[in-house]
Amino acid sequence: MRRHLLDKDLAQTIALIWLGFLVAGVVAWLVYSYWRKRHPPPPATPPRSYSQQLQDRLTAGRVAGKQKRRGGSNKSNPRHH
């Protein structure tokens, strides 16, 4: 007895669905590449030097000032009952 693998109509439908996915992917890739050529990304900013980064960190520390601690230790603030 011979095995019946696939129905011809079903195989053709599955093949057309896969072909549709493939065509949709290629079209999407072409549209994206066309759009990227017309809208290039902005140029990357050059990395800042170490001295510029250090100056920013020092300025941020001066502006913020020293923060007060809210709690403190038990030795400096003993509880009175």
mmCIF file of N, CA and C in Angstrom:
data_model
loop_
_atom_site.group_PDB
_atom_site.id
_atom_site.type_symbol
_atom_site.label_atom_id
_atom_site.label_comp_id
_atom_site.label_asym_id
_atom_site.label_seq_id
_atom_site.Cartn_x
_atom_site.Cartn_y
_atom_site.Cartn_z
ATOM 1 N N MET A 1 0.830 -1.178 0.000
ATOM 2 C CA MET A 1 0.000 0.000 0.000
ATOM 3 C C MET A 1 0.876 1.243 0.000
ATOM 4 N N ARG A 2 0.522 2.161 -0.839
ATOM 5 C CA ARG A 2 1.311 3.378 -1.007
ATOM 6 C C ARG A 2 0.834 4.470 -0.053
ATOM 7 N N ARG A 3 1.823 5.225 0.529
ATOM 8 C CA ARG A 3 1.456 6.308 1.455
ATOM 9 C C ARG A 3 1.118 7.556 0.663
ATOM 10 N N HIS A 4 0.128 8.229 1.128
ATOM 11 C CA HIS A 4 -0.287 9.484 0.509
ATOM 12 C C HIS A 4 0.358 10.619 1.312
ATOM 13 N N LEU A 5 1.356 11.303 0.725
ATOM 14 C CA LEU A 5 2.120 12.291 1.477
ATOM 15 C C LEU A 5 1.347 13.602 1.658
ATOM 16 N N LEU A 6 1.160 14.339 0.619
ATOM 17 C CA LEU A 6 0.478 15.624 0.723
ATOM 18 C C LEU A 6 -0.502 15.782 -0.431
ATOM 19 N N ASP A 7 -1.509 16.491 -0.139
ATOM 20 C CA ASP A 7 -2.460 16.842 -1.190
ATOM 21 C C ASP A 7 -1.821 17.926 -2.040
ATOM 22 N N LYS A 8 -1.984 17.860 -3.330
ATOM 23 C CA LYS A 8 -1.341 18.803 -4.239
ATOM 24 C C LYS A 8 -1.813 20.233 -3.991
ATOM 25 N N ASP A 9 -3.092 20.425 -3.749
ATOM 26 C CA ASP A 9 -3.617 21.772 -3.507
ATOM 27 C C ASP A 9 -3.084 22.357 -2.200
ATOM 28 N N LEU A 10 -2.978 21.520 -1.178
ATOM 29 C CA LEU A 10 -2.453 21.980 0.105
ATOM 30 C C LEU A 10 -0.984 22.364 -0.016
ATOM 31 N N ALA A 11 -0.205 21.570 -0.721
ATOM 32 C CA ALA A 11 1.214 21.862 -0.911
ATOM 33 C C ALA A 11 1.394 23.168 -1.677
ATOM 34 N N GLN A 12 0.574 23.383 -2.680
ATOM 35 C CA GLN A 12 0.665 24.616 -3.460
ATOM 36 C C GLN A 12 0.281 25.824 -2.605
ATOM 37 N N THR A 13 -0.724 25.689 -1.759
ATOM 38 C CA THR A 13 -1.130 26.790 -0.888
ATOM 39 C C THR A 13 -0.028 27.131 0.107
ATOM 40 N N ILE A 14 0.593 26.129 0.708
ATOM 41 C CA ILE A 14 1.682 26.368 1.652
ATOM 42 C C ILE A 14 2.862 27.039 0.945
ATOM 43 N N ALA A 15 3.181 26.593 -0.247
ATOM 44 C CA ALA A 15 4.287 27.184 -1.006
ATOM 45 C C ALA A 15 3.994 28.652 -1.335
ATOM 46 N N LEU A 16 2.752 28.952 -1.705
ATOM 47 C CA LEU A 16 2.406 30.342 -2.009
ATOM 48 C C LEU A 16 2.463 31.221 -0.766
ATOM 49 N N ILE A 17 2.086 30.679 0.387
ATOM 50 C CA ILE A 17 2.172 31.454 1.628
ATOM 51 C C ILE A 17 3.628 31.775 1.948
ATOM 52 N N TRP A 18 4.509 30.776 1.832
ATOM 53 C CA TRP A 18 5.924 31.019 2.086
ATOM 54 C C TRP A 18 6.510 31.990 1.072
ATOM 55 N N LEU A 19 6.111 31.876 -0.155
ATOM 56 C CA LEU A 19 6.578 32.810 -1.181
ATOM 57 C C LEU A 19 6.099 34.217 -0.879
ATOM 58 N N GLY A 20 4.884 34.352 -0.374
ATOM 59 C CA GLY A 20 4.367 35.660 0.014
ATOM 60 C C GLY A 20 5.171 36.269 1.152
ATOM 61 N N PHE A 21 5.526 35.453 2.162
ATOM 62 C CA PHE A 21 6.375 35.947 3.254
ATOM 63 C C PHE A 21 7.733 36.398 2.732
ATOM 64 N N LEU A 22 8.304 35.628 1.833
ATOM 65 C CA LEU A 22 9.607 35.967 1.276
ATOM 66 C C LEU A 22 9.546 37.276 0.490
ATOM 67 N N VAL A 23 8.544 37.425 -0.340
ATOM 68 C CA VAL A 23 8.391 38.654 -1.129
ATOM 69 C C VAL A 23 8.150 39.855 -0.210
ATOM 70 N N ALA A 24 7.311 39.679 0.823
ATOM 71 C CA ALA A 24 7.049 40.773 1.766
ATOM 72 C C ALA A 24 8.332 41.183 2.489
ATOM 73 N N GLY A 25 9.164 40.230 2.867
ATOM 74 C CA GLY A 25 10.427 40.546 3.528
ATOM 75 C C GLY A 25 11.381 41.296 2.629
ATOM 76 N N VAL A 26 11.479 40.875 1.374
ATOM 77 C CA VAL A 26 12.369 41.553 0.431
ATOM 78 C C VAL A 26 11.877 42.972 0.158
ATOM 79 N N VAL A 27 10.582 43.135 -0.006
ATOM 80 C CA VAL A 27 10.023 44.468 -0.243
ATOM 81 C C VAL A 27 10.261 45.362 0.975
ATOM 82 N N ALA A 28 10.064 44.842 2.175
ATOM 83 C CA ALA A 28 10.301 45.629 3.385
ATOM 84 C C ALA A 28 11.763 46.042 3.489
ATOM 85 N N TRP A 29 12.675 45.133 3.153
ATOM 86 C CA TRP A 29 14.105 45.460 3.195
ATOM 87 C C TRP A 29 14.448 46.531 2.166
ATOM 88 N N LEU A 30 13.890 46.445 0.961
ATOM 89 C CA LEU A 30 14.157 47.453 -0.064
ATOM 90 C C LEU A 30 13.611 48.821 0.339
ATOM 91 N N VAL A 31 12.416 48.860 0.902
ATOM 92 C CA VAL A 31 11.842 50.128 1.360
ATOM 93 C C VAL A 31 12.689 50.723 2.471
ATOM 94 N N TYR A 32 13.130 49.887 3.410
ATOM 95 C CA TYR A 32 13.951 50.380 4.512
ATOM 96 C C TYR A 32 15.285 50.921 4.001
ATOM 97 N N SER A 33 15.944 50.218 3.098
ATOM 98 C CA SER A 33 17.235 50.687 2.589
ATOM 99 C C SER A 33 17.057 51.977 1.786
ATOM 100 N N TYR A 34 15.973 52.092 1.032
ATOM 101 C CA TYR A 34 15.689 53.328 0.292
ATOM 102 C C TYR A 34 15.484 54.489 1.266
ATOM 103 N N TRP A 35 14.735 54.232 2.346
ATOM 104 C CA TRP A 35 14.465 55.282 3.330
ATOM 105 C C TRP A 35 15.741 55.699 4.043
ATOM 106 N N ARG A 36 16.612 54.727 4.386
ATOM 107 C CA ARG A 36 17.857 55.054 5.089
ATOM 108 C C ARG A 36 18.795 55.878 4.211
ATOM 109 N N LYS A 37 18.764 55.664 2.901
ATOM 110 C CA LYS A 37 19.599 56.475 2.013
ATOM 111 C C LYS A 37 19.115 57.920 1.988
ATOM 112 N N ARG A 38 17.812 58.109 2.094
ATOM 113 C CA ARG A 38 17.251 59.465 2.065
ATOM 114 C C ARG A 38 17.328 60.143 3.434
ATOM 115 N N HIS A 39 17.405 59.388 4.510
ATOM 116 C CA HIS A 39 17.449 59.920 5.874
ATOM 117 C C HIS A 39 18.635 59.311 6.620
ATOM 118 N N PRO A 40 19.853 59.769 6.350
ATOM 119 C CA PRO A 40 21.006 59.180 7.039
ATOM 120 C C PRO A 40 21.014 59.567 8.516
ATOM 121 N N PRO A 41 21.604 58.739 9.351
ATOM 122 C CA PRO A 41 21.656 59.065 10.778
ATOM 123 C C PRO A 41 22.559 60.276 11.009
ATOM 124 N N PRO A 42 22.327 61.025 12.080
ATOM 125 C CA PRO A 42 23.186 62.177 12.354
ATOM 126 C C PRO A 42 24.607 61.716 12.663
ATOM 127 N N PRO A 43 25.591 62.544 12.366
ATOM 128 C CA PRO A 43 26.971 62.126 12.640
ATOM 129 C C PRO A 43 27.190 61.968 14.143
ATOM 130 N N ALA A 44 27.991 61.009 14.490
ATOM 131 C CA ALA A 44 28.265 60.740 15.900
ATOM 132 C C ALA A 44 29.126 61.860 16.473
ATOM 133 N N THR A 45 28.818 62.240 17.713
ATOM 134 C CA THR A 45 29.626 63.271 18.357
ATOM 135 C C THR A 45 30.946 62.650 18.783
ATOM 136 N N PRO A 46 32.033 63.381 18.613
ATOM 137 C CA PRO A 46 33.328 62.814 19.011
ATOM 138 C C PRO A 46 33.391 62.658 20.528
ATOM 139 N N PRO A 47 34.092 61.665 21.014
ATOM 140 C CA PRO A 47 34.177 61.479 22.465
ATOM 141 C C PRO A 47 34.893 62.658 23.112
ATOM 142 N N ARG A 48 34.398 63.031 24.275
ATOM 143 C CA ARG A 48 34.986 64.168 24.972
ATOM 144 C C ARG A 48 36.284 63.744 25.637
ATOM 145 N N SER A 49 37.172 64.698 25.797
ATOM 146 C CA SER A 49 38.453 64.388 26.411
ATOM 147 C C SER A 49 38.264 64.126 27.900
ATOM 148 N N TYR A 50 39.267 63.516 28.480
ATOM 149 C CA TYR A 50 39.196 63.198 29.907
ATOM 150 C C TYR A 50 39.108 64.467 30.737
ATOM 151 N N SER A 51 39.823 65.504 30.339
ATOM 152 C CA SER A 51 39.806 66.747 31.122
ATOM 153 C C SER A 51 38.423 67.397 31.091
ATOM 154 N N GLN A 52 37.721 67.304 29.954
ATOM 155 C CA GLN A 52 36.368 67.856 29.883
ATOM 156 C C GLN A 52 35.414 67.061 30.782
ATOM 157 N N GLN A 53 35.533 65.747 30.778
ATOM 158 C CA GLN A 53 34.691 64.922 31.636
ATOM 159 C C GLN A 53 34.973 65.209 33.112
ATOM 160 N N LEU A 54 36.245 65.356 33.454
ATOM 161 C CA LEU A 54 36.618 65.632 34.830
ATOM 162 C C LEU A 54 36.094 66.989 35.273
ATOM 163 N N GLN A 55 36.184 67.975 34.385
ATOM 164 C CA GLN A 55 35.692 69.313 34.717
ATOM 165 C C GLN A 55 34.189 69.279 34.985
ATOM 166 N N ASP A 56 33.443 68.525 34.203
ATOM 167 C CA ASP A 56 31.998 68.406 34.428
ATOM 168 C C ASP A 56 31.703 67.748 35.775
ATOM 169 N N ARG A 57 32.449 66.701 36.120
ATOM 170 C CA ARG A 57 32.214 66.029 37.398
ATOM 171 C C ARG A 57 32.537 66.940 38.574
ATOM 172 N N LEU A 58 33.614 67.716 38.452
ATOM 173 C CA LEU A 58 33.973 68.628 39.533
ATOM 174 C C LEU A 58 32.947 69.743 39.678
ATOM 175 N N THR A 59 32.467 70.247 38.560
ATOM 176 C CA THR A 59 31.452 71.297 38.599
ATOM 177 C C THR A 59 30.160 70.769 39.207
ATOM 178 N N ALA A 60 29.770 69.556 38.853
ATOM 179 C CA ALA A 60 28.548 68.978 39.409
ATOM 180 C C ALA A 60 28.682 68.806 40.919
ATOM 181 N N GLY A 61 29.863 68.438 41.385
ATOM 182 C CA GLY A 61 30.073 68.287 42.819
ATOM 183 C C GLY A 61 29.995 69.608 43.556
ATOM 184 N N ARG A 62 30.494 70.663 42.942
ATOM 185 C CA ARG A 62 30.450 71.982 43.587
ATOM 186 C C ARG A 62 29.031 72.522 43.629
ATOM 187 N N VAL A 63 28.293 72.312 42.558
ATOM 188 C CA VAL A 63 26.930 72.842 42.479
ATOM 189 C C VAL A 63 26.034 72.133 43.491
ATOM 190 N N ALA A 64 26.171 70.821 43.590
ATOM 191 C CA ALA A 64 25.305 70.058 44.483
ATOM 192 C C ALA A 64 25.625 70.353 45.945
ATOM 193 N N GLY A 65 26.877 70.599 46.246
ATOM 194 C CA GLY A 65 27.257 70.846 47.626
ATOM 195 C C GLY A 65 27.252 69.563 48.425
ATOM 196 N N LYS A 66 27.673 69.670 49.669
ATOM 197 C CA LYS A 66 27.705 68.488 50.510
ATOM 198 C C LYS A 66 26.318 68.256 51.086
ATOM 199 N N GLN A 67 25.816 67.054 50.933
ATOM 200 C CA GLN A 67 24.486 66.731 51.415
ATOM 201 C C GLN A 67 24.565 66.363 52.888
ATOM 202 N N LYS A 68 23.594 66.811 53.647
ATOM 203 C CA LYS A 68 23.561 66.482 55.062
ATOM 204 C C LYS A 68 22.995 65.077 55.233
ATOM 205 N N ARG A 69 23.522 64.383 56.219
ATOM 206 C CA ARG A 69 22.986 63.072 56.535
ATOM 207 C C ARG A 69 21.758 63.252 57.403
ATOM 208 N N ARG A 70 20.768 62.484 57.141
ATOM 209 C CA ARG A 70 19.519 62.646 57.875
ATOM 210 C C ARG A 70 19.551 61.950 59.226
ATOM 211 N N GLY A 71 20.142 60.785 59.264
ATOM 212 C CA GLY A 71 20.039 59.986 60.471
ATOM 213 C C GLY A 71 21.118 60.319 61.489
ATOM 214 N N GLY A 72 22.343 60.064 61.159
ATOM 215 C CA GLY A 72 23.418 60.232 62.110
ATOM 216 C C GLY A 72 23.571 58.980 62.953
ATOM 217 N N SER A 73 24.630 58.949 63.713
ATOM 218 C CA SER A 73 24.858 57.763 64.538
ATOM 219 C C SER A 73 24.196 57.930 65.896
ATOM 220 N N ASN A 74 24.087 56.832 66.625
ATOM 221 C CA ASN A 74 23.473 56.863 67.941
ATOM 222 C C ASN A 74 24.351 57.580 68.954
ATOM 223 N N LYS A 75 25.658 57.581 68.760
ATOM 224 C CA LYS A 75 26.559 58.235 69.704
ATOM 225 C C LYS A 75 26.391 59.749 69.657
ATOM 226 N N SER A 76 26.197 60.299 68.482
ATOM 227 C CA SER A 76 26.074 61.755 68.387
ATOM 228 C C SER A 76 24.698 62.254 68.788
ATOM 229 N N ASN A 77 23.684 61.447 68.636
ATOM 230 C CA ASN A 77 22.320 61.852 68.989
ATOM 231 C C ASN A 77 21.705 60.789 69.904
ATOM 232 N N PRO A 78 22.054 60.782 71.201
ATOM 233 C CA PRO A 78 21.446 59.759 72.063
ATOM 234 C C PRO A 78 19.980 60.056 72.308
ATOM 235 N N ARG A 79 19.208 59.008 72.427
ATOM 236 C CA ARG A 79 17.772 59.175 72.704
ATOM 237 C C ARG A 79 17.558 59.433 74.188
ATOM 238 N N HIS A 80 16.649 60.334 74.465
ATOM 239 C CA HIS A 80 16.288 60.598 75.848
ATOM 240 C C HIS A 80 14.905 60.031 76.096
ATOM 241 N N HIS A 81 14.780 59.258 77.153
ATOM 242 C CA HIS A 81 13.478 58.641 77.429
ATOM 243 C C HIS A 81 12.706 59.449 78.419
#
